[in-house]
mmCIF file of C-alpha atoms and ligand atoms in Angstrom:
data_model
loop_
_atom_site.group_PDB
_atom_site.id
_atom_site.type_symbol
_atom_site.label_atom_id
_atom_site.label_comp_id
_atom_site.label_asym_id
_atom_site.label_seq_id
_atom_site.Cartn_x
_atom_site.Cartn_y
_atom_site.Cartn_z
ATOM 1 C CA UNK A 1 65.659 155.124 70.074
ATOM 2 C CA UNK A 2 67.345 153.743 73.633
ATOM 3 C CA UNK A 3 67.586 149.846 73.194
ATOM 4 C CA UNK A 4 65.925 148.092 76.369
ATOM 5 C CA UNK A 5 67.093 145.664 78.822
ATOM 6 C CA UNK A 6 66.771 144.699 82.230
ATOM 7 C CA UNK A 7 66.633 141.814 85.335
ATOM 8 C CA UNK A 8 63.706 139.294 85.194
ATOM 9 C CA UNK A 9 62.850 138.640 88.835
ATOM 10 C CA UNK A 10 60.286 138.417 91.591
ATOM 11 C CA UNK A 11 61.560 140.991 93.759
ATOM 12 C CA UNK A 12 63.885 143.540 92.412
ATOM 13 C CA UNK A 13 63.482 146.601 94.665
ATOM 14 C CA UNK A 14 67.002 146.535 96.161
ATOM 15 C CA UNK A 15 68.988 145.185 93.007
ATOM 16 C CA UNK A 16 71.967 146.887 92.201
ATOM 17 C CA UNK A 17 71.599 145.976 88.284
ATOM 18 C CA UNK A 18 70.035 149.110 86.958
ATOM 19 C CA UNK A 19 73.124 151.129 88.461
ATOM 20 C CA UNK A 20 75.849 149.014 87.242
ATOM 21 C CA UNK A 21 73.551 148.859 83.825
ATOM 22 C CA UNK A 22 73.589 152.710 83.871
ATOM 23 C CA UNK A 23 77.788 152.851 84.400
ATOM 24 C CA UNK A 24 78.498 150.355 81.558
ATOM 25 C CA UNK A 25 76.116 152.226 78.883
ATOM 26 C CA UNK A 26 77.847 155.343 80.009
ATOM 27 C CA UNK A 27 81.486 153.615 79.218
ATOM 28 C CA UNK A 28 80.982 151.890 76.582
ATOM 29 C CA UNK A 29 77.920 154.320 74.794
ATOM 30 C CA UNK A 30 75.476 151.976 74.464
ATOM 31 C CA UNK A 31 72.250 153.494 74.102
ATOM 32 C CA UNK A 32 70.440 152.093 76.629
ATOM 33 C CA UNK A 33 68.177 151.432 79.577
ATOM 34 C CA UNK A 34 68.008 148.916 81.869
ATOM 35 C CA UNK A 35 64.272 148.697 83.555
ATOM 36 C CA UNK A 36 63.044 145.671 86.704
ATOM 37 C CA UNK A 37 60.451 143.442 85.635
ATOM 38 C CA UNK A 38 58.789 141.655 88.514
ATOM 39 C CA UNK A 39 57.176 138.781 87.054
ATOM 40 C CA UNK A 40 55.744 135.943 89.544
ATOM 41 C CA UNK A 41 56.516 132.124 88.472
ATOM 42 C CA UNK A 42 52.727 131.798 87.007
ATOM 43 C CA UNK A 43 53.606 134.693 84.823
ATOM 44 C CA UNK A 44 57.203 133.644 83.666
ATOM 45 C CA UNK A 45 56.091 132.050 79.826
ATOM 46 C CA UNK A 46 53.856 135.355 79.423
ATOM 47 C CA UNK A 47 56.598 137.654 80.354
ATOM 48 C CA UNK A 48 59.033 136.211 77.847
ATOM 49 C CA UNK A 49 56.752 135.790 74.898
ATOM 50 C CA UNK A 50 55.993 139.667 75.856
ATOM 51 C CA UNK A 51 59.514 140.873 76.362
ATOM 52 C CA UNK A 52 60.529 139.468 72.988
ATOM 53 C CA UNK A 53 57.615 141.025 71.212
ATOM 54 C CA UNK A 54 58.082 144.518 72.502
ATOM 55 C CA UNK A 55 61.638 144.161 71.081
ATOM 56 C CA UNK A 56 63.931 144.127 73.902
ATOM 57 C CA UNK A 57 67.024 143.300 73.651
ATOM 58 C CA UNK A 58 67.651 141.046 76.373
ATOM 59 C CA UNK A 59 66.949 140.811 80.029
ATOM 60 C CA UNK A 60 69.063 139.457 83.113
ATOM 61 C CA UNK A 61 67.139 136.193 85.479
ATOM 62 C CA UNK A 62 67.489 136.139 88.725
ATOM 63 C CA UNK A 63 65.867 134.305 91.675
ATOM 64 C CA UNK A 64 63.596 132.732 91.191
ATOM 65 C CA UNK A 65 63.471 131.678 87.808
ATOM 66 C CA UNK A 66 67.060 130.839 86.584
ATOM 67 C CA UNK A 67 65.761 127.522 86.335
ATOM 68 C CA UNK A 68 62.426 127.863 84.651
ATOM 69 C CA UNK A 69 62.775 129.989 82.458
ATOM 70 C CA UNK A 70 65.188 127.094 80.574
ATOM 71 C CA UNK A 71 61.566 125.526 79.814
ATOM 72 C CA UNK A 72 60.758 128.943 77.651
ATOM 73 C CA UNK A 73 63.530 129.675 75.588
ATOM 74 C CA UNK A 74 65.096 127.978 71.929
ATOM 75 C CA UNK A 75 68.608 127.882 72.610
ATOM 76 C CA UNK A 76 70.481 127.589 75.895
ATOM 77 C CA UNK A 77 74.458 127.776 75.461
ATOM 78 C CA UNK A 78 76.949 125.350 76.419
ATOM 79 C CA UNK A 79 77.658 126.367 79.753
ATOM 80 C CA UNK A 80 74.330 127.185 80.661
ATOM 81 C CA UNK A 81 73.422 123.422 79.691
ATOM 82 C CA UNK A 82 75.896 122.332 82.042
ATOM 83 C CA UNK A 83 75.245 124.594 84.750
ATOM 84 C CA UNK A 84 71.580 123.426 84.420
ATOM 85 C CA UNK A 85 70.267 127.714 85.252
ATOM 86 C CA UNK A 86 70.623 130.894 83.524
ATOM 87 C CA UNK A 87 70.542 134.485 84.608
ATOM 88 C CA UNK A 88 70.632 136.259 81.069
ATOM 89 C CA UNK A 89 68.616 135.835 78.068
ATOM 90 C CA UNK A 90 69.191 137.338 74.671
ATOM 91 C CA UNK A 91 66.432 138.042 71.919
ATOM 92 C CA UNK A 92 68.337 137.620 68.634
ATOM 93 C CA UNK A 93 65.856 138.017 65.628
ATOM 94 C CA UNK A 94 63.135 135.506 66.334
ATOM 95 C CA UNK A 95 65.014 133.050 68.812
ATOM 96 C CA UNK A 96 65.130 133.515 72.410
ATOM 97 C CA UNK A 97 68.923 132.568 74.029
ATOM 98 C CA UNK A 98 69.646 131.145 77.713
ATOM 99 C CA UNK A 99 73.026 131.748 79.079
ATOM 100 C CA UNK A 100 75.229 131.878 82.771
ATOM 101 C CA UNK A 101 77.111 134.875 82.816
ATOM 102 C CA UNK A 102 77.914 134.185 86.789
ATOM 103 C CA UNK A 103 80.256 131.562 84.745
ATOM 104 C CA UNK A 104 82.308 134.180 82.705
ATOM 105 C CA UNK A 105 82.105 136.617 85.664
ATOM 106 C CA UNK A 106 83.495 134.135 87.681
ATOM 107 C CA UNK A 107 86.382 133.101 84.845
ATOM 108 C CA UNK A 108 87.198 136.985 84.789
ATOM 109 C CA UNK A 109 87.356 137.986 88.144
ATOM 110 C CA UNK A 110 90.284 135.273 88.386
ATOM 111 C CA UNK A 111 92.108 136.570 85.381
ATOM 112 C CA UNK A 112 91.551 139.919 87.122
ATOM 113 C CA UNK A 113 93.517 139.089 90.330
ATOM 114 C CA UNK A 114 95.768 136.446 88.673
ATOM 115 C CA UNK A 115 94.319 133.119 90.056
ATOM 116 C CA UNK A 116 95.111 130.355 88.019
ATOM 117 C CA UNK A 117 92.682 127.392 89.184
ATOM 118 C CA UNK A 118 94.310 124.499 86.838
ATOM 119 C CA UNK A 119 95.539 121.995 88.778
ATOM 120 C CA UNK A 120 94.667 123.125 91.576
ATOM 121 C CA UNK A 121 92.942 121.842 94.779
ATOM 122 C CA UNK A 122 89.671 123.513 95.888
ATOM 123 C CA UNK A 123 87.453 123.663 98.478
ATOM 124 C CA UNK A 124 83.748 125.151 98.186
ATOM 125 C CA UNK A 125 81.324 126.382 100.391
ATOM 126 C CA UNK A 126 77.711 125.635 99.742
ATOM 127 C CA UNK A 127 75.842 123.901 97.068
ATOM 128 C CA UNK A 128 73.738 126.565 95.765
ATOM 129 C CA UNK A 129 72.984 127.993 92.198
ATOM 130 C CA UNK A 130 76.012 130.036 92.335
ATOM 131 C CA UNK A 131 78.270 127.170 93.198
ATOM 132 C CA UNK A 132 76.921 125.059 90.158
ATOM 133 C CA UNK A 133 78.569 127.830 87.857
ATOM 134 C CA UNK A 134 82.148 127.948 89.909
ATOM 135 C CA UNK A 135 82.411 124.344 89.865
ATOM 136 C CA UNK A 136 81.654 124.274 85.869
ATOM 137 C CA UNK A 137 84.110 126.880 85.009
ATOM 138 C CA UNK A 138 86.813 125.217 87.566
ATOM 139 C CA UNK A 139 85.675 121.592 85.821
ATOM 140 C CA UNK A 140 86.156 123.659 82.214
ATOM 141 C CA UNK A 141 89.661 124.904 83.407
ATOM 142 C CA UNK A 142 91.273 121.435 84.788
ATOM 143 C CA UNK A 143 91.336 122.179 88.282
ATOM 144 C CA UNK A 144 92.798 118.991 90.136
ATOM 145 C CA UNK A 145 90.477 118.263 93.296
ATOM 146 C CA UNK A 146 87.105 119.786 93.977
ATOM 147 C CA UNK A 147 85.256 118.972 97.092
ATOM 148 C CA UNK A 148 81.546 120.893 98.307
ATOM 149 C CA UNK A 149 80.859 121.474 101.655
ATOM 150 C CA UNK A 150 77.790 121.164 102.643
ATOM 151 C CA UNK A 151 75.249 121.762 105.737
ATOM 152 C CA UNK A 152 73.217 118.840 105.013
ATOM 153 C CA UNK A 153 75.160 115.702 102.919
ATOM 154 C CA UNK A 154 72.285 113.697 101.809
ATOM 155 C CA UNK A 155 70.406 116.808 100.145
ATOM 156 C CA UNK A 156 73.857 117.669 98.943
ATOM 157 C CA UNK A 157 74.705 114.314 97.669
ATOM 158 C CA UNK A 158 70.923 114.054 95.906
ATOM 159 C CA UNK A 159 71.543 117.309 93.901
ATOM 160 C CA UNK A 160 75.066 116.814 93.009
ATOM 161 C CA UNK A 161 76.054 113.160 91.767
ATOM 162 C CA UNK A 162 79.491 112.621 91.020
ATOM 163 C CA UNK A 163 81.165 115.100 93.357
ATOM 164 C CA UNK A 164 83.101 115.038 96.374
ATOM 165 C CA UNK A 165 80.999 116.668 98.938
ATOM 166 C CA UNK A 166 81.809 116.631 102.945
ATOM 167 C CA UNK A 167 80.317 118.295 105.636
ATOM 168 C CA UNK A 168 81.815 121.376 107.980
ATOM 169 C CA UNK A 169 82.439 118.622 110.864
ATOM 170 C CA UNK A 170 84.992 117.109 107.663
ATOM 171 C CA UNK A 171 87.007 120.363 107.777
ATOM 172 C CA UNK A 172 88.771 120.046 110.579
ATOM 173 C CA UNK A 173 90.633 117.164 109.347
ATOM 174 C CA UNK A 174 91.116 118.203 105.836
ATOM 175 C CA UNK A 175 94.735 118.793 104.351
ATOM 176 C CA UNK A 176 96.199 122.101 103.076
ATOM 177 C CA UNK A 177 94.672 122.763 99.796
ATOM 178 C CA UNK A 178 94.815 126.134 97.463
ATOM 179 C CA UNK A 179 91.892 128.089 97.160
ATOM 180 C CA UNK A 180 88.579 128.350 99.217
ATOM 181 C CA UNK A 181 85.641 129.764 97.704
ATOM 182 C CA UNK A 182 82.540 130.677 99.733
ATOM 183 C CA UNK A 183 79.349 130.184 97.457
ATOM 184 C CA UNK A 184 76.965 130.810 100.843
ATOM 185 C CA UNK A 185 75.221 133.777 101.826
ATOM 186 C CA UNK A 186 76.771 133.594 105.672
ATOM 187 C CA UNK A 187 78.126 136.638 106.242
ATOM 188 C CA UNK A 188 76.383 138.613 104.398
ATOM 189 C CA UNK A 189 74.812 141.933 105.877
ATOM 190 C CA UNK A 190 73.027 142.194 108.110
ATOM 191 C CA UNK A 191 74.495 139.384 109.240
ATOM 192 C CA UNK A 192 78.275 140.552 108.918
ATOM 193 C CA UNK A 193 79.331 138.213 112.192
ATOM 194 C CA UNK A 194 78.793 135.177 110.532
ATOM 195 C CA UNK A 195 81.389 133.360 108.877
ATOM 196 C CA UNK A 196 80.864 129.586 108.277
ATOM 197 C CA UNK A 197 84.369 128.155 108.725
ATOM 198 C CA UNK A 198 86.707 128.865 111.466
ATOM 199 C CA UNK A 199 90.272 130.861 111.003
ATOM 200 C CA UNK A 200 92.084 127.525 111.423
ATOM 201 C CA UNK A 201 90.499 126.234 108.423
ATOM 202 C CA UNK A 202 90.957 129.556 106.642
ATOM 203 C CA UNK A 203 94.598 128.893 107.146
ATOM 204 C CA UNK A 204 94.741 125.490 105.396
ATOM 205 C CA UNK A 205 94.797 127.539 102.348
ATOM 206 C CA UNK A 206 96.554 130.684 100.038
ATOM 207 C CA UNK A 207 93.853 131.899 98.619
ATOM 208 C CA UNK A 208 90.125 132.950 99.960
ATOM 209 C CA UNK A 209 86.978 133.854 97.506
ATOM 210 C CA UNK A 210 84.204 135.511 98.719
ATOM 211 C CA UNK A 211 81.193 135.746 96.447
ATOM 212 C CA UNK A 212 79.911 138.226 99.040
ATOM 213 C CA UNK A 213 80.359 141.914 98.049
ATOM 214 C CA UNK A 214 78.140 143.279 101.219
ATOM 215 C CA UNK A 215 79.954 143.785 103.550
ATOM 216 C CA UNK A 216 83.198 144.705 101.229
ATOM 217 C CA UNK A 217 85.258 141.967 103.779
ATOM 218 C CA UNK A 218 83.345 139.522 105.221
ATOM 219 C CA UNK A 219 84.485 137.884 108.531
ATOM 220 C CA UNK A 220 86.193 134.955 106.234
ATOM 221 C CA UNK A 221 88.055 137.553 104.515
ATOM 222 C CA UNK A 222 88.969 139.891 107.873
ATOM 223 C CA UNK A 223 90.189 135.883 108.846
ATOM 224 C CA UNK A 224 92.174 135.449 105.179
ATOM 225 C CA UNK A 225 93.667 139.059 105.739
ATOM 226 C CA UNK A 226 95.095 138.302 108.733
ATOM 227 C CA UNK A 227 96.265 135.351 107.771
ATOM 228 C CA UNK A 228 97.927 137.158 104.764
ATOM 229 C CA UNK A 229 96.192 134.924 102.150
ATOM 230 C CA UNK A 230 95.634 136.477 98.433
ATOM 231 C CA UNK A 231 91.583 137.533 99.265
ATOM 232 C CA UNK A 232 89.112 138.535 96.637
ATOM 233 C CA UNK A 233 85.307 139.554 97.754
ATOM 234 C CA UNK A 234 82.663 139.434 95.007
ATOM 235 C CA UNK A 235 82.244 142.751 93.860
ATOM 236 C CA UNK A 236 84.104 142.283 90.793
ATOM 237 C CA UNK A 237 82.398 138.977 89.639
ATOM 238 C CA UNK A 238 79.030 141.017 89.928
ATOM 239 C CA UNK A 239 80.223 143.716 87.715
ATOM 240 C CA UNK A 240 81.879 141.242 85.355
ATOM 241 C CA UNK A 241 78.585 139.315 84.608
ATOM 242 C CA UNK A 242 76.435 142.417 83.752
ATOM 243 C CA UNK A 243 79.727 143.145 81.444
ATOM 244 C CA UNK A 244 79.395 139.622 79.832
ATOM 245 C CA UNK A 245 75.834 140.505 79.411
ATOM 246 C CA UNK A 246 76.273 143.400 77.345
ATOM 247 C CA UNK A 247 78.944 142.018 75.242
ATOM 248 C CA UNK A 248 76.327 138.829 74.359
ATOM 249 C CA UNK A 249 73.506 141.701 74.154
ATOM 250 C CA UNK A 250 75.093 143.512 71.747
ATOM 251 C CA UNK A 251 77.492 141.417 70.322
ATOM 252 C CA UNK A 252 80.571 143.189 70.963
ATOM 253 C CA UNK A 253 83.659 142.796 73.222
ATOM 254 C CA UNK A 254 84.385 145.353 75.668
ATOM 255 C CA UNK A 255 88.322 146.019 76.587
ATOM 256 C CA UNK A 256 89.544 145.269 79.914
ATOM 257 C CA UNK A 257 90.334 148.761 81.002
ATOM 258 C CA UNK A 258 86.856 149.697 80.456
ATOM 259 C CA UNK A 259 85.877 146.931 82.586
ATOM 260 C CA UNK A 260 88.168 148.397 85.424
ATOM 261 C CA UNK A 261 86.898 151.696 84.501
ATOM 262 C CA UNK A 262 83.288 150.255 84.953
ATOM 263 C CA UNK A 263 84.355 148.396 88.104
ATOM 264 C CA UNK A 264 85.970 151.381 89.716
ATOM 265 C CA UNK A 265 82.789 153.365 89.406
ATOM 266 C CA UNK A 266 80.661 150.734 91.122
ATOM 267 C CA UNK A 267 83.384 150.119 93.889
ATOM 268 C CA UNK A 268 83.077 153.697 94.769
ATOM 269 C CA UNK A 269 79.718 153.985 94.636
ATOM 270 C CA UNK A 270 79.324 150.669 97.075
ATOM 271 C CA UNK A 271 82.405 151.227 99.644
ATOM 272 C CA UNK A 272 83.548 154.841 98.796
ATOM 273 C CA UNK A 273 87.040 155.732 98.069
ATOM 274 C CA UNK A 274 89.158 153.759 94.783
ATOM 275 C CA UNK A 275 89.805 149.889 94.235
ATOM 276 C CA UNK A 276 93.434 148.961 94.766
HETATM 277 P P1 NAP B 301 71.665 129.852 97.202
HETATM 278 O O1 NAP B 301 71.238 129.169 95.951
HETATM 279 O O2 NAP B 301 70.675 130.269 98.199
HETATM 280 O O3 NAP B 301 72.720 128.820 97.816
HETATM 281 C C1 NAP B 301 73.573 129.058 98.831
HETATM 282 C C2 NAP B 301 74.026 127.744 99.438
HETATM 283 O O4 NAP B 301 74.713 128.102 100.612
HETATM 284 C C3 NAP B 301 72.890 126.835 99.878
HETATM 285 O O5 NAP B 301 72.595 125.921 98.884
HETATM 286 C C4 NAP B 301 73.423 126.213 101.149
HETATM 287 O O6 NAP B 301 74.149 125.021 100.838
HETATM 288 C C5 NAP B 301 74.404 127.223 101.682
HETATM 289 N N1 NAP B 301 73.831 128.069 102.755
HETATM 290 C C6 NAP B 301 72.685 128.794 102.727
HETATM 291 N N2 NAP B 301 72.541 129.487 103.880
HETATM 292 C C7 NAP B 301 73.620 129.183 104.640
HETATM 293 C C8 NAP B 301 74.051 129.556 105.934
HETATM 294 N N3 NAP B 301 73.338 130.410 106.682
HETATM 295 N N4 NAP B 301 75.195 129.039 106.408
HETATM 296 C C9 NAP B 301 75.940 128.193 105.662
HETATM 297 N N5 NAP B 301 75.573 127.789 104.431
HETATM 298 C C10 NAP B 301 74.444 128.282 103.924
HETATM 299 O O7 NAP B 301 72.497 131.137 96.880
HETATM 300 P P2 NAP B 301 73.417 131.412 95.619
HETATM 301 O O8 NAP B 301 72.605 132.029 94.561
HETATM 302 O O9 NAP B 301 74.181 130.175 95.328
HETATM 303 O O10 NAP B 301 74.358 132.565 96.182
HETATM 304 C C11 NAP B 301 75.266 132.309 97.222
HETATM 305 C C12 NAP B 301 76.002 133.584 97.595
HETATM 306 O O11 NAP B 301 76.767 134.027 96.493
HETATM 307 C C13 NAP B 301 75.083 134.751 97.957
HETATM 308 O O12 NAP B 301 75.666 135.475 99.002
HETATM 309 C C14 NAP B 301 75.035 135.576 96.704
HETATM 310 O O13 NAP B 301 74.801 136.950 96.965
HETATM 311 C C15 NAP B 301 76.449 135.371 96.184
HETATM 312 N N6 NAP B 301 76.545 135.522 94.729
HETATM 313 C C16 NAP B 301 77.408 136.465 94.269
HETATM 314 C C17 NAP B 301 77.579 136.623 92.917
HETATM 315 C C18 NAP B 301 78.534 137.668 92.415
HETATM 316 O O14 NAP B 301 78.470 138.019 91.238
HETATM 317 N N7 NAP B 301 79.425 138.149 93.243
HETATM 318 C C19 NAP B 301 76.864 135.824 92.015
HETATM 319 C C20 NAP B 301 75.993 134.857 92.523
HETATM 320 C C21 NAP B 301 75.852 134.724 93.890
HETATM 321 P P3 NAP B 301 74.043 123.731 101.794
HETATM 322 O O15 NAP B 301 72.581 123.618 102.135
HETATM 323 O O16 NAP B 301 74.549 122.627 100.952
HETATM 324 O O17 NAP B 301 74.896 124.007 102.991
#
């Protein structure tokens, strides 16, 4: 019989999961399928308690509950702890397991395209969940200087003691530093105009990282093109985190030319044409 997974969420009609699901089990022959649950916040205990007594194997989180659903489960991993979300759960005999696979996505799209964050200076965009797991894994790799950016600094400052946080007015005056990651949804489609920094503040860096995958280059990265920085969208990240779920699902380690393979198939399916 198939094993079962799939994404916890409250609405899941445009997620992308169930295809990038249906290329791993094909790559990798896990007998699978990957099915939405929409679950409301009222119904988020229930759904768990049910999920792990119909036996499936373990389900993806995503907005809103990669914070609640913490509350429900018996173990949440190291990472996860830190983080303070999840967006995967595994159900491993009777025990119900929280982790952040955005985290390991994160950590392999840089090995992927040969970023090495230690030591480094970084700027990021946003303070949002996805943030909370790039600053973690940068933290957890010795990066030298990490400052947020923010819209609104005392919000910022409230969720995230202990940081260096500034605000986009801050930018202009900021030094050269090495990488810029965007952890905001400006630019996404529809809204493919937006960009929230400028091309002169682009250029105060070498590389740019867009979490965005839709459109394949945002404005930022048309901006870090141009200005011939290394630029990396967030297409593989996405793919890399529904990899890491699988491997923690089923307790194997898939190779990283199955991962490209994987990845390949997905960035085809998205943009059309191959990956370079
Ligand atoms: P989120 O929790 O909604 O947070 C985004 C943060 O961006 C907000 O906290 C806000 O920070 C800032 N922001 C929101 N709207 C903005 C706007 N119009 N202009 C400028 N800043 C804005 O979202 P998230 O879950 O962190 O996700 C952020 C982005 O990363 C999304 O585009 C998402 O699709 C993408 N993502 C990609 C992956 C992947 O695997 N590639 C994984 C996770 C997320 P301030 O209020 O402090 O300014």
């Amino acid at each position: 019989m198939k094993s079962l997974y799939g994404l916890l969420g409250e609405k899941l009609s445009h997620s992308f999961s169930p295809q990038i699901h249906s290329f791993i089990f094909d790559e990798t022959k896990i007998d699978g399928s990957y099915h939405l649950f929409e679950v409301s916040g009222n119904e988020l205990k229930e759904a768990i308690k049910g999920l792990k007594v119909l036996g499936i194997k373990g389900v993806n989180v995503t907005i809103p509950h990669k914070i609640d659903a913490m509350k429900y489960l018996d173990i949440i991993s190291d990472e996860a702890k830190k983080i303070k979300a999840i967006n995967t759960i595994c159900f491993k005999g009777n025990k119900t397991i929280g982790y952040n696979t955005d985290y390991y996505g994160f950590g392999m799209m840089l090995y992927k395209y040969n970023i090495d964050v230690k030591n480094k200076r970084i700027v990021i965009l946003g303070t949002g969940g996805a943030s909370r797991a790039v600053v973690q894994y940068l933290l957890d790799k010795g990066s030298k200087e990490i400052i947020f950016i923010t819209r609104n600094l005392k919000k910022a400052q409230k969720k995230l003691s202990g940081y260096k946080i500034l605000t986009y007015n801050d930018l202009e005056h900021l030094k050269e530093k090495d990488i810029l990651i965007n952890c905001t949804p400006c630019g996404m489609y529809p809204n493919v105009e937006d960009c929230p920094v400028d091309k002169q503040v682009v250029s105060k860096f070498k590389v740019a990282i867009d979490l965005i995958y839709n459109p394949e280059k945002t404005l930022l990265l048309k901006y870090s093109k141009e200005l011939n920085l290394k630029s990396i969208n967030g297409l593989y990240m996405l793919v890399a985190q529904a990899i890491k779920s699988e491997e923690l699902w089923n307790n194997i380690d898939i190779e990283s030319d199955v991962v490209n393979e994987i990845y390949d198939r997905v960035y085809s399916l998205l943009y059309g044409g191959k990956s370079i």
